[in-house]
Amino acid sequence: APYMRVPPSLLREKTGRRGKDAWMALGGKVYNITPYATFHPGGVPELMRGAGRDGTELFGEVHPWVNHETMLAACLVGLLVVEPEAGS
Ligand code: HEM
């Protein structure tokens, strides 16, 4: 497969806390938002509300007109796995 498949457990680890990278799922795609964070017009803390989780709803509530696929193309990590995780 061309893209890494990201299970929700891995996404949850990537919160940007303790110097770690921050990842966010948007529309089924997982992005490393770390390099983008300081450019976010709404500020870093606001952006980080969606870190380590699926930010699709938050994102859509605030700015549904923003094209994250284009803006974050270089930050794409992979696809969020929707099936139950192995072993669960
Ligand atoms: C503003 C991008 C995630 C909250 C903006 C704007 C862009 C942007 C381009 C300016 C929009 C405009 O002026 O028309 C992104 C991207 C995100 C992201 C690429 C994902 C990586 C979030 C999240 C939140 C958020 C998760 C959390 C609630 C805001 C707010 C503003 C804003 C409040 C308004 C700033 C203002 O006009 O004062 N964002 N955003 N964003 N964003 Fe985000």
Short mmCIF file of N, CA and C and ligand atoms in Angstrom, two decimals:
data_model
loop_
_atom_site.label_atom_id
_atom_site.label_comp_id
_atom_site.label_asym_id
_atom_site.label_seq_id
_atom_site.Cartn_x
_atom_site.Cartn_y
_atom_site.Cartn_z
N ALA A 1 0.85 -1.20 0.00
CA ALA A 1 0.00 0.00 0.00
C ALA A 1 0.88 1.25 0.00
N PRO A 2 0.49 2.29 -0.72
CA PRO A 2 1.33 3.49 -0.81
C PRO A 2 1.34 4.30 0.48
N TYR A 3 0.31 4.16 1.28
CA TYR A 3 0.23 4.97 2.50
C TYR A 3 0.32 4.12 3.75
N MET A 4 0.97 4.69 4.75
CA MET A 4 0.98 4.07 6.07
C MET A 4 -0.46 4.05 6.59
N ARG A 5 -0.80 2.96 7.27
CA ARG A 5 -2.13 2.88 7.88
C ARG A 5 -1.98 3.15 9.37
N VAL A 6 -2.64 4.19 9.83
CA VAL A 6 -2.45 4.66 11.20
C VAL A 6 -3.61 4.21 12.09
N PRO A 7 -3.34 3.36 13.07
CA PRO A 7 -4.40 2.97 13.99
C PRO A 7 -4.68 4.10 14.99
N PRO A 8 -5.91 4.19 15.49
CA PRO A 8 -6.28 5.24 16.44
C PRO A 8 -5.34 5.30 17.65
N SER A 9 -4.82 4.16 18.09
CA SER A 9 -3.92 4.16 19.26
C SER A 9 -2.65 4.94 18.99
N LEU A 10 -2.11 4.83 17.76
CA LEU A 10 -0.90 5.57 17.40
C LEU A 10 -1.23 7.06 17.27
N LEU A 11 -2.38 7.34 16.67
CA LEU A 11 -2.81 8.74 16.53
C LEU A 11 -2.89 9.41 17.91
N ARG A 12 -3.44 8.68 18.88
CA ARG A 12 -3.64 9.25 20.23
C ARG A 12 -2.32 9.60 20.92
N GLU A 13 -1.23 8.91 20.53
CA GLU A 13 0.07 9.21 21.14
C GLU A 13 0.66 10.52 20.65
N LYS A 14 0.22 10.97 19.48
CA LYS A 14 0.85 12.13 18.84
C LYS A 14 0.10 13.41 19.15
N THR A 15 0.34 13.90 20.34
CA THR A 15 -0.41 15.04 20.85
C THR A 15 0.38 16.34 20.85
N GLY A 16 1.67 16.28 20.52
CA GLY A 16 2.51 17.46 20.58
C GLY A 16 3.03 17.76 21.98
N ARG A 17 2.59 16.98 22.96
CA ARG A 17 3.04 17.22 24.33
C ARG A 17 4.41 16.57 24.57
N ARG A 18 5.10 17.08 25.53
CA ARG A 18 6.41 16.54 25.92
C ARG A 18 7.35 16.42 24.71
N GLY A 19 7.31 17.45 23.85
CA GLY A 19 8.24 17.50 22.74
C GLY A 19 7.95 16.54 21.60
N LYS A 20 6.83 15.83 21.70
CA LYS A 20 6.49 14.89 20.64
C LYS A 20 5.81 15.59 19.47
N ASP A 21 5.86 14.95 18.31
CA ASP A 21 5.13 15.45 17.15
C ASP A 21 3.64 15.43 17.43
N ALA A 22 2.93 16.32 16.76
CA ALA A 22 1.47 16.34 16.84
C ALA A 22 0.90 15.85 15.52
N TRP A 23 0.01 14.86 15.59
CA TRP A 23 -0.69 14.37 14.42
C TRP A 23 -2.17 14.67 14.55
N MET A 24 -2.84 14.82 13.42
CA MET A 24 -4.28 15.05 13.42
C MET A 24 -4.92 14.33 12.24
N ALA A 25 -6.03 13.67 12.50
CA ALA A 25 -6.78 13.05 11.41
C ALA A 25 -7.82 14.04 10.90
N LEU A 26 -7.90 14.17 9.59
CA LEU A 26 -8.90 15.03 8.94
C LEU A 26 -9.42 14.28 7.72
N GLY A 27 -10.71 14.01 7.70
CA GLY A 27 -11.30 13.33 6.56
C GLY A 27 -10.67 12.00 6.24
N GLY A 28 -10.27 11.27 7.27
CA GLY A 28 -9.71 9.94 7.07
C GLY A 28 -8.22 9.92 6.77
N LYS A 29 -7.62 11.11 6.66
CA LYS A 29 -6.17 11.19 6.44
C LYS A 29 -5.50 11.70 7.71
N VAL A 30 -4.30 11.19 7.97
CA VAL A 30 -3.56 11.59 9.16
C VAL A 30 -2.39 12.47 8.76
N TYR A 31 -2.31 13.64 9.41
CA TYR A 31 -1.25 14.58 9.08
C TYR A 31 -0.35 14.83 10.29
N ASN A 32 0.94 15.04 10.00
CA ASN A 32 1.85 15.53 11.04
C ASN A 32 1.75 17.05 10.98
N ILE A 33 1.05 17.65 11.95
CA ILE A 33 0.80 19.09 11.91
C ILE A 33 1.91 19.90 12.57
N THR A 34 2.95 19.22 13.06
CA THR A 34 4.04 19.91 13.77
C THR A 34 4.67 21.05 12.96
N PRO A 35 5.07 20.80 11.71
CA PRO A 35 5.72 21.89 10.96
C PRO A 35 4.76 23.00 10.56
N TYR A 36 3.47 22.70 10.56
CA TYR A 36 2.46 23.70 10.18
C TYR A 36 2.03 24.58 11.35
N ALA A 37 2.18 24.06 12.55
CA ALA A 37 1.54 24.67 13.74
C ALA A 37 1.75 26.18 13.87
N THR A 38 2.98 26.64 13.72
CA THR A 38 3.24 28.07 13.96
C THR A 38 2.69 28.96 12.85
N PHE A 39 2.26 28.34 11.73
CA PHE A 39 1.67 29.11 10.64
C PHE A 39 0.14 29.18 10.74
N HIS A 40 -0.45 28.43 11.67
CA HIS A 40 -1.91 28.38 11.76
C HIS A 40 -2.48 29.75 12.12
N PRO A 41 -3.35 30.32 11.27
CA PRO A 41 -3.88 31.66 11.54
C PRO A 41 -4.69 31.74 12.83
N GLY A 42 -5.22 30.63 13.29
CA GLY A 42 -6.01 30.61 14.52
C GLY A 42 -5.15 30.38 15.75
N GLY A 43 -3.85 30.24 15.57
CA GLY A 43 -2.94 30.07 16.70
C GLY A 43 -2.69 28.61 17.04
N VAL A 44 -1.57 28.37 17.72
CA VAL A 44 -1.16 27.01 18.06
C VAL A 44 -2.13 26.32 19.04
N PRO A 45 -2.50 26.98 20.15
CA PRO A 45 -3.38 26.29 21.11
C PRO A 45 -4.71 25.86 20.49
N GLU A 46 -5.25 26.71 19.64
CA GLU A 46 -6.53 26.40 18.99
C GLU A 46 -6.34 25.19 18.07
N LEU A 47 -5.28 25.20 17.29
CA LEU A 47 -4.97 24.08 16.39
C LEU A 47 -4.83 22.78 17.18
N MET A 48 -4.15 22.88 18.33
CA MET A 48 -3.83 21.68 19.11
C MET A 48 -5.05 21.04 19.78
N ARG A 49 -6.18 21.71 19.73
CA ARG A 49 -7.41 21.07 20.24
C ARG A 49 -7.72 19.82 19.43
N GLY A 50 -7.24 19.77 18.19
CA GLY A 50 -7.50 18.60 17.35
C GLY A 50 -6.33 17.63 17.30
N ALA A 51 -5.27 17.90 18.07
CA ALA A 51 -4.07 17.05 18.02
C ALA A 51 -4.30 15.71 18.71
N GLY A 52 -3.75 14.68 18.13
CA GLY A 52 -3.85 13.35 18.72
C GLY A 52 -5.23 12.74 18.56
N ARG A 53 -6.04 13.32 17.71
CA ARG A 53 -7.37 12.77 17.50
C ARG A 53 -7.91 13.14 16.12
N ASP A 54 -9.16 12.75 15.90
CA ASP A 54 -9.81 13.09 14.64
C ASP A 54 -10.38 14.50 14.76
N GLY A 55 -9.77 15.44 14.06
CA GLY A 55 -10.17 16.84 14.16
C GLY A 55 -11.20 17.26 13.12
N THR A 56 -11.74 16.29 12.39
CA THR A 56 -12.64 16.61 11.28
C THR A 56 -13.81 17.49 11.71
N GLU A 57 -14.44 17.14 12.83
CA GLU A 57 -15.62 17.90 13.28
C GLU A 57 -15.25 19.32 13.69
N LEU A 58 -14.22 19.43 14.54
CA LEU A 58 -13.74 20.75 14.99
C LEU A 58 -13.41 21.62 13.79
N PHE A 59 -12.63 21.03 12.88
CA PHE A 59 -12.19 21.74 11.69
C PHE A 59 -13.40 22.25 10.91
N GLY A 60 -14.39 21.38 10.72
CA GLY A 60 -15.57 21.72 9.95
C GLY A 60 -16.45 22.75 10.63
N GLU A 61 -16.41 22.77 11.97
CA GLU A 61 -17.19 23.76 12.72
C GLU A 61 -16.61 25.15 12.54
N VAL A 62 -15.27 25.22 12.45
CA VAL A 62 -14.59 26.51 12.43
C VAL A 62 -14.40 27.06 11.01
N HIS A 63 -13.90 26.22 10.11
CA HIS A 63 -13.61 26.72 8.76
C HIS A 63 -13.75 25.63 7.70
N PRO A 64 -15.01 25.30 7.36
CA PRO A 64 -15.26 24.26 6.36
C PRO A 64 -14.74 24.64 4.97
N TRP A 65 -14.45 25.92 4.75
CA TRP A 65 -13.97 26.37 3.44
C TRP A 65 -12.46 26.16 3.26
N VAL A 66 -11.77 25.83 4.35
CA VAL A 66 -10.32 25.65 4.24
C VAL A 66 -10.00 24.28 3.63
N ASN A 67 -9.12 24.26 2.62
CA ASN A 67 -8.76 23.03 1.93
C ASN A 67 -7.52 22.40 2.57
N HIS A 68 -7.77 21.51 3.53
CA HIS A 68 -6.63 20.94 4.25
C HIS A 68 -5.84 19.96 3.38
N GLU A 69 -6.51 19.33 2.43
CA GLU A 69 -5.79 18.35 1.59
C GLU A 69 -4.66 19.03 0.81
N THR A 70 -4.95 20.23 0.30
CA THR A 70 -3.93 20.97 -0.45
C THR A 70 -2.89 21.55 0.49
N MET A 71 -3.36 22.19 1.57
CA MET A 71 -2.45 22.88 2.48
C MET A 71 -1.47 21.93 3.16
N LEU A 72 -1.96 20.72 3.48
CA LEU A 72 -1.15 19.80 4.28
C LEU A 72 -0.61 18.61 3.48
N ALA A 73 -0.63 18.73 2.16
CA ALA A 73 -0.19 17.60 1.32
C ALA A 73 1.20 17.11 1.73
N ALA A 74 2.10 18.05 2.04
CA ALA A 74 3.47 17.67 2.40
C ALA A 74 3.56 17.10 3.81
N CYS A 75 2.47 17.19 4.57
CA CYS A 75 2.46 16.73 5.96
C CYS A 75 1.71 15.40 6.11
N LEU A 76 1.29 14.81 4.98
CA LEU A 76 0.51 13.58 5.04
C LEU A 76 1.34 12.43 5.59
N VAL A 77 0.81 11.78 6.61
CA VAL A 77 1.47 10.62 7.20
C VAL A 77 0.88 9.33 6.64
N GLY A 78 -0.44 9.27 6.54
CA GLY A 78 -1.09 8.06 6.05
C GLY A 78 -2.59 8.11 6.23
N LEU A 79 -3.20 6.95 6.18
CA LEU A 79 -4.65 6.85 6.28
C LEU A 79 -5.05 6.29 7.63
N LEU A 80 -6.05 6.90 8.24
CA LEU A 80 -6.55 6.42 9.52
C LEU A 80 -7.26 5.08 9.32
N VAL A 81 -6.87 4.11 10.12
CA VAL A 81 -7.48 2.79 10.06
C VAL A 81 -8.85 2.86 10.72
N VAL A 82 -9.86 2.36 10.04
CA VAL A 82 -11.19 2.44 10.63
C VAL A 82 -11.64 1.13 11.26
N GLU A 83 -11.01 0.02 10.84
CA GLU A 83 -11.38 -1.27 11.41
C GLU A 83 -10.94 -1.35 12.87
N PRO A 84 -11.52 -2.28 13.64
CA PRO A 84 -11.01 -2.52 15.00
C PRO A 84 -9.53 -2.88 14.91
N GLU A 85 -8.77 -2.46 15.92
CA GLU A 85 -7.35 -2.74 15.90
C GLU A 85 -7.07 -4.20 16.18
N ALA A 86 -5.97 -4.69 15.62
CA ALA A 86 -5.57 -6.08 15.85
C ALA A 86 -5.44 -6.34 17.35
N GLY A 87 -5.99 -7.44 17.79
CA GLY A 87 -5.88 -7.81 19.19
C GLY A 87 -6.98 -7.24 20.05
N SER A 88 -7.85 -6.42 19.48
CA SER A 88 -8.93 -5.88 20.30
C SER A 88 -10.24 -6.61 20.04
C1 HEM B 1 -8.26 29.86 11.06
C2 HEM B 1 -6.09 26.24 8.72
C3 HEM B 1 -7.22 23.23 12.32
C4 HEM B 1 -9.33 26.82 14.66
C5 HEM B 1 -7.63 29.12 10.07
C6 HEM B 1 -7.32 29.58 8.75
C7 HEM B 1 -6.71 28.58 8.10
C8 HEM B 1 -6.64 27.46 9.00
C9 HEM B 1 -6.18 28.59 6.66
C10 HEM B 1 -7.67 30.97 8.18
C11 HEM B 1 -9.06 30.83 7.58
C12 HEM B 1 -9.62 32.10 7.03
O1 HEM B 1 -9.24 33.20 7.47
O2 HEM B 1 -10.49 32.01 6.14
C13 HEM B 1 -6.17 25.12 9.51
C14 HEM B 1 -5.59 23.84 9.20
C15 HEM B 1 -5.90 23.00 10.23
C16 HEM B 1 -6.69 23.75 11.17
C17 HEM B 1 -4.78 23.51 7.95
C18 HEM B 1 -5.54 21.54 10.43
C19 HEM B 1 -4.30 21.13 10.44
C20 HEM B 1 -7.94 23.91 13.24
C21 HEM B 1 -8.52 23.33 14.41
C22 HEM B 1 -9.10 24.32 15.07
C23 HEM B 1 -8.90 25.56 14.32
C24 HEM B 1 -8.48 21.86 14.80
C25 HEM B 1 -9.78 24.10 16.39
C26 HEM B 1 -10.90 24.51 16.73
C27 HEM B 1 -9.19 27.97 13.91
C28 HEM B 1 -9.72 29.26 14.28
C29 HEM B 1 -9.42 30.12 13.23
C30 HEM B 1 -8.71 29.36 12.25
C31 HEM B 1 -10.47 29.59 15.55
C32 HEM B 1 -9.86 31.57 13.12
C33 HEM B 1 -8.75 32.53 13.34
C34 HEM B 1 -9.27 33.94 13.16
O3 HEM B 1 -9.74 34.25 12.06
O4 HEM B 1 -9.22 34.70 14.11
N1 HEM B 1 -7.22 27.82 10.20
N2 HEM B 1 -6.81 25.05 10.71
N3 HEM B 1 -8.19 25.26 13.20
N4 HEM B 1 -8.57 28.07 12.70
FE1 HEM B 1 -7.69 26.57 11.71
#
